[in-house]
Amino acid sequence: QVQLVESGGGLVQPGGSLRLSCAASGSFLRINAMGWYRQVLGKERELVASITSGGSATYGDSVKGRFTISRDNAKNTVYLQMTSLKPEDTAVYYCNADVVSRTFSVRRYWGQGTQVTASS
């Protein structure tokens, strides 16, 4: 019914930049918050950033000042601009969207994940 498709991950040197995109498609009424989480094998999934439908952003402490989340509501797309990447940013990044169905139920959907590696 609803799919989230991520793109933009890859390998970059420490200090470099990457821009992730995540587009939602399917049948729904609207999308409330959208966000990005990341996970390393053996560690708990952690919040990277989230953004409300009105554009209010929240960031995890480890990425404040380096990452910027944004969204294009007309395209149902959320972005994550990552700069000054560090080796500890290496993880699988998952986007999510809180989707309101046409019957007014709300469910959080997840993308498939995209690998980000910051290594020299």
PDB file of C-alpha atoms in Angstrom:
ATOM      1  CA  GLN A   1       0.000   0.000   0.000  1.00  0.00           C
ATOM      2  CA  VAL A   2       2.739   2.450   0.988  1.00  0.00           C
ATOM      3  CA  GLN A   3       6.349   2.160  -0.055  1.00  0.00           C
ATOM      4  CA  LEU A   4       9.380   4.181   0.988  1.00  0.00           C
ATOM      5  CA  VAL A   5      12.295   4.095  -1.427  1.00  0.00           C
ATOM      6  CA  GLU A   6      15.681   5.380  -0.281  1.00  0.00           C
ATOM      7  CA  SER A   7      18.649   6.478  -2.329  1.00  0.00           C
ATOM      8  CA  GLY A   8      21.943   8.284  -1.953  1.00  0.00           C
ATOM      9  CA  GLY A   9      23.965   6.042   0.320  1.00  0.00           C
ATOM     10  CA  GLY A  10      27.506   5.017  -0.430  1.00  0.00           C
ATOM     11  CA  LEU A  11      31.156   5.221   0.503  1.00  0.00           C
ATOM     12  CA  VAL A  12      32.738   8.553   1.372  1.00  0.00           C
ATOM     13  CA  GLN A  13      35.925   9.697   3.063  1.00  0.00           C
ATOM     14  CA  PRO A  14      35.769  11.182   6.555  1.00  0.00           C
ATOM     15  CA  GLY A  15      34.964  14.857   6.248  1.00  0.00           C
ATOM     16  CA  GLY A  16      32.938  14.296   3.108  1.00  0.00           C
ATOM     17  CA  SER A  17      29.249  14.702   2.382  1.00  0.00           C
ATOM     18  CA  LEU A  18      26.299  12.634   1.233  1.00  0.00           C
ATOM     19  CA  ARG A  19      22.657  13.429   0.578  1.00  0.00           C
ATOM     20  CA  LEU A  20      20.020  10.781   1.243  1.00  0.00           C
ATOM     21  CA  SER A  21      16.541  10.858  -0.247  1.00  0.00           C
ATOM     22  CA  CYS A  22      13.423   8.901   0.642  1.00  0.00           C
ATOM     23  CA  ALA A  23      10.228   9.075  -1.397  1.00  0.00           C
ATOM     24  CA  ALA A  24       6.858   7.735  -0.267  1.00  0.00           C
ATOM     25  CA  SER A  25       4.340   6.388  -2.734  1.00  0.00           C
ATOM     26  CA  GLY A  26       0.992   4.633  -2.584  1.00  0.00           C
ATOM     27  CA  SER A  27      -2.490   5.431  -1.384  1.00  0.00           C
ATOM     28  CA  PHE A  28      -2.831   7.561   1.722  1.00  0.00           C
ATOM     29  CA  LEU A  29      -4.400  10.732   3.028  1.00  0.00           C
ATOM     30  CA  ARG A  30      -1.285  12.511   4.240  1.00  0.00           C
ATOM     31  CA  ILE A  31       2.054  12.064   5.971  1.00  0.00           C
ATOM     32  CA  ASN A  32       2.726  13.448   9.412  1.00  0.00           C
ATOM     33  CA  ALA A  33       6.295  13.234  10.698  1.00  0.00           C
ATOM     34  CA  MET A  34       9.132  11.771   8.635  1.00  0.00           C
ATOM     35  CA  GLY A  35      12.587  10.872   9.804  1.00  0.00           C
ATOM     36  CA  TRP A  36      15.824   8.975   9.641  1.00  0.00           C
ATOM     37  CA  TYR A  37      17.225   6.331  11.973  1.00  0.00           C
ATOM     38  CA  ARG A  38      20.455   4.414  11.745  1.00  0.00           C
ATOM     39  CA  GLN A  39      21.649   1.080  13.046  1.00  0.00           C
ATOM     40  CA  VAL A  40      24.940  -0.746  13.395  1.00  0.00           C
ATOM     41  CA  LEU A  41      24.915  -4.518  13.812  1.00  0.00           C
ATOM     42  CA  GLY A  42      24.788  -5.326  17.498  1.00  0.00           C
ATOM     43  CA  LYS A  43      23.676  -1.851  18.516  1.00  0.00           C
ATOM     44  CA  GLU A  44      20.275  -0.324  19.104  1.00  0.00           C
ATOM     45  CA  ARG A  45      18.625   1.695  16.368  1.00  0.00           C
ATOM     46  CA  GLU A  46      19.048   5.403  17.063  1.00  0.00           C
ATOM     47  CA  LEU A  47      17.319   8.542  15.918  1.00  0.00           C
ATOM     48  CA  VAL A  48      19.265  10.653  13.453  1.00  0.00           C
ATOM     49  CA  ALA A  49      16.685  13.310  12.659  1.00  0.00           C
ATOM     50  CA  SER A  50      12.962  13.828  12.343  1.00  0.00           C
ATOM     51  CA  ILE A  51      10.798  16.523  10.848  1.00  0.00           C
ATOM     52  CA  THR A  52       7.149  17.427  11.242  1.00  0.00           C
ATOM     53  CA  SER A  53       4.804  18.129   8.377  1.00  0.00           C
ATOM     54  CA  GLY A  54       5.299  21.828   9.095  1.00  0.00           C
ATOM     55  CA  GLY A  55       9.083  21.620   8.892  1.00  0.00           C
ATOM     56  CA  SER A  56      10.102  21.557  12.556  1.00  0.00           C
ATOM     57  CA  ALA A  57      13.240  19.426  12.907  1.00  0.00           C
ATOM     58  CA  THR A  58      14.745  17.381  15.722  1.00  0.00           C
ATOM     59  CA  TYR A  59      18.264  15.914  15.684  1.00  0.00           C
ATOM     60  CA  GLY A  60      20.127  13.297  17.593  1.00  0.00           C
ATOM     61  CA  ASP A  61      22.936  14.706  19.706  1.00  0.00           C
ATOM     62  CA  SER A  62      25.682  13.036  17.688  1.00  0.00           C
ATOM     63  CA  VAL A  63      24.706  14.731  14.413  1.00  0.00           C
ATOM     64  CA  LYS A  64      23.700  18.210  15.533  1.00  0.00           C
ATOM     65  CA  GLY A  65      25.472  20.855  13.511  1.00  0.00           C
ATOM     66  CA  ARG A  66      26.507  18.401  10.797  1.00  0.00           C
ATOM     67  CA  PHE A  67      23.303  16.943   9.338  1.00  0.00           C
ATOM     68  CA  THR A  68      20.233  18.726   8.008  1.00  0.00           C
ATOM     69  CA  ILE A  69      16.831  17.155   7.453  1.00  0.00           C
ATOM     70  CA  SER A  70      14.305  18.635   5.053  1.00  0.00           C
ATOM     71  CA  ARG A  71      11.194  17.572   3.183  1.00  0.00           C
ATOM     72  CA  ASP A  72       9.205  18.340   0.087  1.00  0.00           C
ATOM     73  CA  ASN A  73       5.571  17.688   0.897  1.00  0.00           C
ATOM     74  CA  ALA A  74       4.477  17.993  -2.726  1.00  0.00           C
ATOM     75  CA  LYS A  75       6.828  15.126  -3.589  1.00  0.00           C
ATOM     76  CA  ASN A  76       6.260  13.143  -0.364  1.00  0.00           C
ATOM     77  CA  THR A  77      10.014  13.073   0.031  1.00  0.00           C
ATOM     78  CA  VAL A  78      12.362  13.544   2.967  1.00  0.00           C
ATOM     79  CA  TYR A  79      16.060  14.341   2.630  1.00  0.00           C
ATOM     80  CA  LEU A  80      19.087  14.082   4.863  1.00  0.00           C
ATOM     81  CA  GLN A  81      22.073  16.248   3.991  1.00  0.00           C
ATOM     82  CA  MET A  82      25.106  14.845   5.780  1.00  0.00           C
ATOM     83  CA  THR A  83      28.316  16.848   6.027  1.00  0.00           C
ATOM     84  CA  SER A  84      31.564  16.448   7.954  1.00  0.00           C
ATOM     85  CA  LEU A  85      31.026  12.713   8.023  1.00  0.00           C
ATOM     86  CA  LYS A  86      32.880  10.699  10.634  1.00  0.00           C
ATOM     87  CA  PRO A  87      33.726   6.999  10.765  1.00  0.00           C
ATOM     88  CA  GLU A  88      31.226   6.621  13.597  1.00  0.00           C
ATOM     89  CA  ASP A  89      28.461   7.720  11.203  1.00  0.00           C
ATOM     90  CA  THR A  90      28.897   4.432   9.364  1.00  0.00           C
ATOM     91  CA  ALA A  91      25.601   2.542   9.595  1.00  0.00           C
ATOM     92  CA  VAL A  92      22.526   1.431   7.728  1.00  0.00           C
ATOM     93  CA  TYR A  93      20.200   4.401   7.484  1.00  0.00           C
ATOM     94  CA  TYR A  94      16.438   3.855   7.475  1.00  0.00           C
ATOM     95  CA  CYS A  95      13.848   6.463   6.625  1.00  0.00           C
ATOM     96  CA  ASN A  96      10.385   6.393   8.096  1.00  0.00           C
ATOM     97  CA  ALA A  97       7.065   8.104   7.601  1.00  0.00           C
ATOM     98  CA  ASP A  98       4.009   8.313   9.819  1.00  0.00           C
ATOM     99  CA  VAL A  99       1.280   7.763   7.250  1.00  0.00           C
ATOM    100  CA  VAL A 100      -2.389   8.618   7.711  1.00  0.00           C
ATOM    101  CA  SER A 101      -4.562   6.299   5.638  1.00  0.00           C
ATOM    102  CA  ARG A 102      -7.751   7.283   3.893  1.00  0.00           C
ATOM    103  CA  THR A 103      -9.602   5.644   6.785  1.00  0.00           C
ATOM    104  CA  PHE A 104      -7.636   7.845   9.215  1.00  0.00           C
ATOM    105  CA  SER A 105      -5.493   5.161  10.777  1.00  0.00           C
ATOM    106  CA  VAL A 106      -1.850   6.035  11.376  1.00  0.00           C
ATOM    107  CA  ARG A 107       1.044   3.680  10.784  1.00  0.00           C
ATOM    108  CA  ARG A 108       4.805   4.105  10.684  1.00  0.00           C
ATOM    109  CA  TYR A 109       6.369   2.779   7.501  1.00  0.00           C
ATOM    110  CA  TRP A 110      10.064   2.087   7.002  1.00  0.00           C
ATOM    111  CA  GLY A 111      12.344   2.162   4.025  1.00  0.00           C
ATOM    112  CA  GLN A 112      14.564  -0.751   3.086  1.00  0.00           C
ATOM    113  CA  GLY A 113      17.710   0.877   4.440  1.00  0.00           C
ATOM    114  CA  THR A 114      20.757   2.264   2.697  1.00  0.00           C
ATOM    115  CA  GLN A 115      24.378   1.767   3.709  1.00  0.00           C
ATOM    116  CA  VAL A 116      26.482   4.804   4.549  1.00  0.00           C
ATOM    117  CA  THR A 117      30.186   4.218   5.065  1.00  0.00           C
ATOM    118  CA  ALA A 118      32.631   6.954   6.063  1.00  0.00           C
ATOM    119  CA  SER A 119      36.086   5.440   5.882  1.00  0.00           C
ATOM    120  CA  SER A 120      39.539   6.259   4.596  1.00  0.00           C
TER     121      SER A 120
END
